[in-house]
Amino acid sequence: MSAGMFLQIGGAVTSAVGSYYSSLNQKRNLEFQAELAKINARLAESSAQSILLQGQQQIGALTLSAGQLKGRQRASLAANGVSLGEGNAAEIQASTDIMKTIDANTLEANAVRSAWGARSEATNYQIEALSAKASASGINPFASFATSLLGSAGSVAQSWYQQSKG
């Protein structure tokens, strides 16, 4: 066997080992991406919950503020001798209640919309995690090693045959 044949065999083995480690590295990178996507999904869901809680707190503050306004209106009307249950006085109080309800509904709708966006982002991260995990599970470093070695074995065998012929 000539030195060239040994070099060719060495190159085939080196190539197979390189294929193994390349596949192993690709598999580990995909598994890391999957874990990172899972973390991002949890963060996005946490953000959605925080958005909804903030919306509830804003509605609570609005309700308190509207209640205080209505109390001031009633006190002012009563101080001026206006009957609170009829006419303009009743309409002013009803208007305050309606505006509070409209504002509360707006705050709730905005919170739900924002939370929906964060939850959509969480879903996208979950899909990304599943995809990366599936891709990682489809990579077999040993198969890459064997495929590379077998592919090179054909070239080595052909060279050996040519050498033994001549």
mmCIF file of N, CA, C and O in Angstrom, residues 97-162:
data_model
loop_
_atom_site.group_PDB
_atom_site.id
_atom_site.type_symbol
_atom_site.label_atom_id
_atom_site.label_comp_id
_atom_site.label_asym_id
_atom_site.label_seq_id
_atom_site.Cartn_x
_atom_site.Cartn_y
_atom_site.Cartn_z
ATOM 1 N N ASP A 97 -71.971 57.949 34.962
ATOM 2 C CA ASP A 97 -71.935 56.482 34.975
ATOM 3 C C ASP A 97 -71.668 55.920 33.578
ATOM 4 O O ASP A 97 -70.890 54.963 33.420
ATOM 5 N N ILE A 98 -72.314 56.508 32.566
ATOM 6 C CA ILE A 98 -72.129 56.043 31.191
ATOM 7 C C ILE A 98 -70.684 56.259 30.743
ATOM 8 O O ILE A 98 -70.064 55.364 30.142
ATOM 9 N N MET A 99 -70.125 57.412 31.019
ATOM 10 C CA MET A 99 -68.741 57.707 30.633
ATOM 11 C C MET A 99 -67.766 56.757 31.347
ATOM 12 O O MET A 99 -66.800 56.280 30.750
ATOM 13 N N LYS A 100 -68.044 56.462 32.617
ATOM 14 C CA LYS A 100 -67.199 55.513 33.355
ATOM 15 C C LYS A 100 -67.256 54.147 32.681
ATOM 16 O O LYS A 100 -66.226 53.492 32.488
ATOM 17 N N THR A 101 -68.433 53.693 32.300
ATOM 18 C CA THR A 101 -68.595 52.389 31.658
ATOM 19 C C THR A 101 -67.886 52.352 30.313
ATOM 20 O O THR A 101 -67.194 51.372 29.996
ATOM 21 N N ILE A 102 -68.028 53.406 29.525
ATOM 22 C CA ILE A 102 -67.362 53.470 28.218
ATOM 23 C C ILE A 102 -65.842 53.420 28.401
ATOM 24 O O ILE A 102 -65.140 52.662 27.715
ATOM 25 N N ASP A 103 -65.324 54.223 29.325
ATOM 26 C CA ASP A 103 -63.879 54.245 29.562
ATOM 27 C C ASP A 103 -63.378 52.899 30.086
ATOM 28 O O ASP A 103 -62.310 52.422 29.683
ATOM 29 N N ALA A 104 -64.148 52.271 30.972
ATOM 30 C CA ALA A 104 -63.748 50.962 31.504
ATOM 31 C C ALA A 104 -63.731 49.917 30.394
ATOM 32 O O ALA A 104 -62.809 49.091 30.319
ATOM 33 N N ASN A 105 -64.741 49.955 29.521
ATOM 34 C CA ASN A 105 -64.784 49.015 28.395
ATOM 35 C C ASN A 105 -63.600 49.227 27.451
ATOM 36 O O ASN A 105 -63.028 48.269 26.925
ATOM 37 N N THR A 106 -63.239 50.481 27.224
ATOM 38 C CA THR A 106 -62.091 50.796 26.374
ATOM 39 C C THR A 106 -60.802 50.264 26.994
ATOM 40 O O THR A 106 -59.980 49.649 26.311
ATOM 41 N N LEU A 107 -60.626 50.494 28.293
ATOM 42 C CA LEU A 107 -59.436 49.990 28.977
ATOM 43 C C LEU A 107 -59.369 48.465 28.905
ATOM 44 O O LEU A 107 -58.303 47.888 28.638
ATOM 45 N N GLU A 108 -60.506 47.812 29.128
ATOM 46 C CA GLU A 108 -60.532 46.349 29.086
ATOM 47 C C GLU A 108 -60.231 45.836 27.676
ATOM 48 O O GLU A 108 -59.443 44.900 27.495
ATOM 49 N N ALA A 109 -60.829 46.455 26.665
ATOM 50 C CA ALA A 109 -60.592 46.034 25.275
ATOM 51 C C ALA A 109 -59.122 46.217 24.903
ATOM 52 O O ALA A 109 -58.525 45.351 24.246
ATOM 53 N N ASN A 110 -58.521 47.325 25.313
ATOM 54 C CA ASN A 110 -57.105 47.563 25.012
ATOM 55 C C ASN A 110 -56.221 46.522 25.691
ATOM 56 O O ASN A 110 -55.266 46.021 25.096
ATOM 57 N N ALA A 111 -56.534 46.183 26.932
ATOM 58 C CA ALA A 111 -55.747 45.183 27.659
ATOM 59 C C ALA A 111 -55.883 43.810 26.999
ATOM 60 O O ALA A 111 -54.886 43.105 26.817
ATOM 61 N N VAL A 112 -57.105 43.447 26.625
ATOM 62 C CA VAL A 112 -57.328 42.154 25.974
ATOM 63 C C VAL A 112 -56.599 42.097 24.637
ATOM 64 O O VAL A 112 -55.965 41.086 24.299
ATOM 65 N N ARG A 113 -56.651 43.184 23.869
ATOM 66 C CA ARG A 113 -55.961 43.234 22.573
ATOM 67 C C ARG A 113 -54.446 43.084 22.750
ATOM 68 O O ARG A 113 -53.795 42.324 22.032
ATOM 69 N N SER A 114 -53.895 43.801 23.706
ATOM 70 C CA SER A 114 -52.457 43.725 23.956
ATOM 71 C C SER A 114 -52.062 42.343 24.464
ATOM 72 O O SER A 114 -51.029 41.795 24.069
ATOM 73 N N ALA A 115 -52.873 41.773 25.339
ATOM 74 C CA ALA A 115 -52.590 40.429 25.850
ATOM 75 C C ALA A 115 -52.679 39.404 24.723
ATOM 76 O O ALA A 115 -51.883 38.458 24.669
ATOM 77 N N TRP A 116 -53.617 39.595 23.813
ATOM 78 C CA TRP A 116 -53.753 38.695 22.660
ATOM 79 C C TRP A 116 -52.468 38.728 21.834
ATOM 80 O O TRP A 116 -51.982 37.683 21.391
ATOM 81 N N GLY A 117 -51.913 39.914 21.635
ATOM 82 C CA GLY A 117 -50.653 40.031 20.888
ATOM 83 C C GLY A 117 -49.527 39.287 21.582
ATOM 84 O O GLY A 117 -48.751 38.576 20.936
ATOM 85 N N ALA A 118 -49.438 39.422 22.895
ATOM 86 C CA ALA A 118 -48.388 38.725 23.647
ATOM 87 C C ALA A 118 -48.613 37.212 23.601
ATOM 88 O O ALA A 118 -47.656 36.443 23.474
ATOM 89 N N ARG A 119 -49.856 36.784 23.668
ATOM 90 C CA ARG A 119 -50.134 35.342 23.604
ATOM 91 C C ARG A 119 -49.875 34.783 22.207
ATOM 92 O O ARG A 119 -49.449 33.635 22.069
ATOM 93 N N SER A 120 -50.120 35.580 21.195
ATOM 94 C CA SER A 120 -49.785 35.152 19.831
ATOM 95 C C SER A 120 -48.273 34.970 19.698
ATOM 96 O O SER A 120 -47.799 34.018 19.076
ATOM 97 N N GLU A 121 -47.545 35.891 20.295
ATOM 98 C CA GLU A 121 -46.083 35.790 20.295
ATOM 99 C C GLU A 121 -45.649 34.528 21.041
ATOM 100 O O GLU A 121 -44.747 33.804 20.584
ATOM 101 N N ALA A 122 -46.289 34.217 22.144
ATOM 102 C CA ALA A 122 -45.969 33.003 22.904
ATOM 103 C C ALA A 122 -46.225 31.761 22.052
ATOM 104 O O ALA A 122 -45.416 30.827 22.043
ATOM 105 N N THR A 123 -47.325 31.766 21.329
ATOM 106 C CA THR A 123 -47.648 30.631 20.458
ATOM 107 C C THR A 123 -46.592 30.472 19.370
ATOM 108 O O THR A 123 -46.160 29.356 19.067
ATOM 109 N N ASN A 124 -46.162 31.594 18.791
ATOM 110 C CA ASN A 124 -45.119 31.528 17.765
ATOM 111 C C ASN A 124 -43.830 30.941 18.332
ATOM 112 O O ASN A 124 -43.153 30.146 17.672
ATOM 113 N N TYR A 125 -43.477 31.321 19.547
ATOM 114 C CA TYR A 125 -42.278 30.764 20.186
ATOM 115 C C TYR A 125 -42.451 29.270 20.460
ATOM 116 O O TYR A 125 -41.505 28.494 20.317
ATOM 117 N N GLN A 126 -43.645 28.854 20.855
ATOM 118 C CA GLN A 126 -43.885 27.429 21.102
ATOM 119 C C GLN A 126 -43.743 26.627 19.809
ATOM 120 O O GLN A 126 -43.165 25.538 19.810
ATOM 121 N N ILE A 127 -44.246 27.179 18.720
ATOM 122 C CA ILE A 127 -44.117 26.514 17.418
ATOM 123 C C ILE A 127 -42.640 26.437 17.022
ATOM 124 O O ILE A 127 -42.166 25.410 16.523
ATOM 125 N N GLU A 128 -41.918 27.524 17.251
ATOM 126 C CA GLU A 128 -40.491 27.549 16.954
ATOM 127 C C GLU A 128 -39.757 26.480 17.768
ATOM 128 O O GLU A 128 -38.875 25.777 17.253
ATOM 129 N N ALA A 129 -40.114 26.342 19.037
ATOM 130 C CA ALA A 129 -39.477 25.341 19.900
ATOM 131 C C ALA A 129 -39.759 23.929 19.385
ATOM 132 O O ALA A 129 -38.850 23.096 19.320
ATOM 133 N N LEU A 130 -41.003 23.667 19.023
ATOM 134 C CA LEU A 130 -41.360 22.341 18.514
ATOM 135 C C LEU A 130 -40.630 22.033 17.212
ATOM 136 O O LEU A 130 -40.147 20.916 17.005
ATOM 137 N N SER A 131 -40.542 23.022 16.357
ATOM 138 C CA SER A 131 -39.868 22.834 15.075
ATOM 139 C C SER A 131 -38.379 22.551 15.266
ATOM 140 O O SER A 131 -37.827 21.637 14.645
ATOM 141 N N ALA A 132 -37.736 23.328 16.128
ATOM 142 C CA ALA A 132 -36.301 23.119 16.377
ATOM 143 C C ALA A 132 -36.069 21.758 17.028
ATOM 144 O O ALA A 132 -35.115 21.051 16.679
ATOM 145 N N LYS A 133 -36.933 21.383 17.955
ATOM 146 C CA LYS A 133 -36.795 20.090 18.633
ATOM 147 C C LYS A 133 -36.974 18.949 17.632
ATOM 148 O O LYS A 133 -36.232 17.960 17.667
ATOM 149 N N ALA A 134 -37.947 19.074 16.741
ATOM 150 C CA ALA A 134 -38.173 18.042 15.725
ATOM 151 C C ALA A 134 -36.980 17.942 14.784
ATOM 152 O O ALA A 134 -36.548 16.834 14.426
ATOM 153 N N SER A 135 -36.441 19.077 14.390
ATOM 154 C CA SER A 135 -35.260 19.069 13.514
ATOM 155 C C SER A 135 -34.075 18.429 14.218
ATOM 156 O O SER A 135 -33.334 17.641 13.618
ATOM 157 N N ALA A 136 -33.899 18.750 15.492
ATOM 158 C CA ALA A 136 -32.787 18.186 16.262
ATOM 159 C C ALA A 136 -32.927 16.675 16.389
ATOM 160 O O ALA A 136 -31.933 15.943 16.289
ATOM 161 N N SER A 137 -34.158 16.203 16.598
ATOM 162 C CA SER A 137 -34.338 14.763 16.775
ATOM 163 C C SER A 137 -34.102 14.005 15.470
ATOM 164 O O SER A 137 -33.836 12.808 15.496
ATOM 165 N N GLY A 138 -34.181 14.697 14.346
ATOM 166 C CA GLY A 138 -33.936 14.069 13.046
ATOM 167 C C GLY A 138 -32.460 13.980 12.678
ATOM 168 O O GLY A 138 -32.111 13.389 11.663
ATOM 169 N N ILE A 139 -31.598 14.543 13.495
ATOM 170 C CA ILE A 139 -30.162 14.528 13.200
ATOM 171 C C ILE A 139 -29.506 13.409 13.991
ATOM 172 O O ILE A 139 -29.636 13.336 15.210
ATOM 173 N N ASN A 140 -28.783 12.539 13.286
ATOM 174 C CA ASN A 140 -28.068 11.435 13.922
ATOM 175 C C ASN A 140 -26.591 11.556 13.558
ATOM 176 O O ASN A 140 -26.201 11.240 12.436
ATOM 177 N N PRO A 141 -25.762 12.026 14.491
ATOM 178 C CA PRO A 141 -24.339 12.197 14.195
ATOM 179 C C PRO A 141 -23.651 10.900 13.752
ATOM 180 O O PRO A 141 -22.775 10.920 12.890
ATOM 181 N N PHE A 142 -24.069 9.763 14.319
ATOM 182 C CA PHE A 142 -23.467 8.491 13.928
ATOM 183 C C PHE A 142 -23.807 8.150 12.476
ATOM 184 O O PHE A 142 -22.972 7.613 11.748
ATOM 185 N N ALA A 143 -25.027 8.464 12.053
ATOM 186 C CA ALA A 143 -25.417 8.229 10.668
ATOM 187 C C ALA A 143 -24.598 9.120 9.735
ATOM 188 O O ALA A 143 -24.183 8.675 8.653
ATOM 189 N N SER A 144 -24.351 10.358 10.145
ATOM 190 C CA SER A 144 -23.520 11.251 9.330
ATOM 191 C C SER A 144 -22.105 10.701 9.212
ATOM 192 O O SER A 144 -21.497 10.727 8.135
ATOM 193 N N PHE A 145 -21.576 10.182 10.322
ATOM 194 C CA PHE A 145 -20.242 9.580 10.335
ATOM 195 C C PHE A 145 -20.201 8.407 9.362
ATOM 196 O O PHE A 145 -19.317 8.315 8.508
ATOM 197 N N ALA A 146 -21.179 7.506 9.485
ATOM 198 C CA ALA A 146 -21.204 6.302 8.655
ATOM 199 C C ALA A 146 -21.396 6.646 7.180
ATOM 200 O O ALA A 146 -20.731 6.075 6.306
ATOM 201 N N THR A 147 -22.287 7.572 6.899
ATOM 202 C CA THR A 147 -22.538 7.968 5.511
ATOM 203 C C THR A 147 -21.292 8.557 4.886
ATOM 204 O O THR A 147 -20.940 8.230 3.742
ATOM 205 N N SER A 148 -20.615 9.414 5.613
ATOM 206 C CA SER A 148 -19.391 10.022 5.104
ATOM 207 C C SER A 148 -18.313 8.966 4.880
ATOM 208 O O SER A 148 -17.631 8.957 3.856
ATOM 209 N N LEU A 149 -18.177 8.064 5.842
ATOM 210 C CA LEU A 149 -17.161 7.015 5.743
ATOM 211 C C LEU A 149 -17.452 6.085 4.571
ATOM 212 O O LEU A 149 -16.548 5.747 3.797
ATOM 213 N N LEU A 150 -18.733 5.722 4.412
ATOM 214 C CA LEU A 150 -19.096 4.845 3.295
ATOM 215 C C LEU A 150 -18.906 5.549 1.955
ATOM 216 O O LEU A 150 -18.472 4.927 0.972
ATOM 217 N N GLY A 151 -19.237 6.834 1.917
ATOM 218 C CA GLY A 151 -19.030 7.584 0.672
ATOM 219 C C GLY A 151 -17.568 7.644 0.283
ATOM 220 O O GLY A 151 -17.209 7.485 -0.889
ATOM 221 N N SER A 152 -16.722 7.833 1.261
ATOM 222 C CA SER A 152 -15.282 7.887 0.999
ATOM 223 C C SER A 152 -14.718 6.505 0.728
ATOM 224 O O SER A 152 -13.726 6.366 -0.001
ATOM 225 N N ALA A 153 -15.325 5.476 1.292
ATOM 226 C CA ALA A 153 -14.825 4.108 1.108
ATOM 227 C C ALA A 153 -14.858 3.712 -0.353
ATOM 228 O O ALA A 153 -13.965 3.001 -0.832
ATOM 229 N N GLY A 154 -15.842 4.172 -1.073
ATOM 230 C CA GLY A 154 -15.913 3.871 -2.499
ATOM 231 C C GLY A 154 -14.732 4.434 -3.254
ATOM 232 O O GLY A 154 -14.138 3.764 -4.121
ATOM 233 N N SER A 155 -14.350 5.656 -2.935
ATOM 234 C CA SER A 155 -13.200 6.284 -3.593
ATOM 235 C C SER A 155 -11.913 5.566 -3.227
ATOM 236 O O SER A 155 -11.040 5.340 -4.074
ATOM 237 N N VAL A 156 -11.785 5.200 -1.944
ATOM 238 C CA VAL A 156 -10.585 4.483 -1.493
ATOM 239 C C VAL A 156 -10.506 3.126 -2.182
ATOM 240 O O VAL A 156 -9.431 2.714 -2.656
ATOM 241 N N ALA A 157 -11.642 2.427 -2.253
ATOM 242 C CA ALA A 157 -11.651 1.111 -2.899
ATOM 243 C C ALA A 157 -11.280 1.221 -4.370
ATOM 244 O O ALA A 157 -10.528 0.387 -4.895
ATOM 245 N N GLN A 158 -11.773 2.240 -5.039
ATOM 246 C CA GLN A 158 -11.452 2.421 -6.449
ATOM 247 C C GLN A 158 -9.962 2.696 -6.627
ATOM 248 O O GLN A 158 -9.318 2.131 -7.506
ATOM 249 N N SER A 159 -9.412 3.528 -5.763
ATOM 250 C CA SER A 159 -7.972 3.813 -5.830
ATOM 251 C C SER A 159 -7.158 2.560 -5.546
ATOM 252 O O SER A 159 -6.145 2.294 -6.199
ATOM 253 N N TRP A 160 -7.581 1.787 -4.570
ATOM 254 C CA TRP A 160 -6.869 0.556 -4.224
ATOM 255 C C TRP A 160 -6.900 -0.418 -5.393
ATOM 256 O O TRP A 160 -5.917 -1.051 -5.746
ATOM 257 N N TYR A 161 -8.080 -0.524 -6.021
ATOM 258 C CA TYR A 161 -8.222 -1.407 -7.173
ATOM 259 C C TYR A 161 -7.324 -0.968 -8.312
ATOM 260 O O TYR A 161 -6.639 -1.787 -8.934
ATOM 261 N N GLN A 162 -7.291 0.330 -8.568
ATOM 262 C CA GLN A 162 -6.442 0.848 -9.642
ATOM 263 C C GLN A 162 -4.972 0.590 -9.345
ATOM 264 O O GLN A 162 -4.197 0.257 -10.228
#
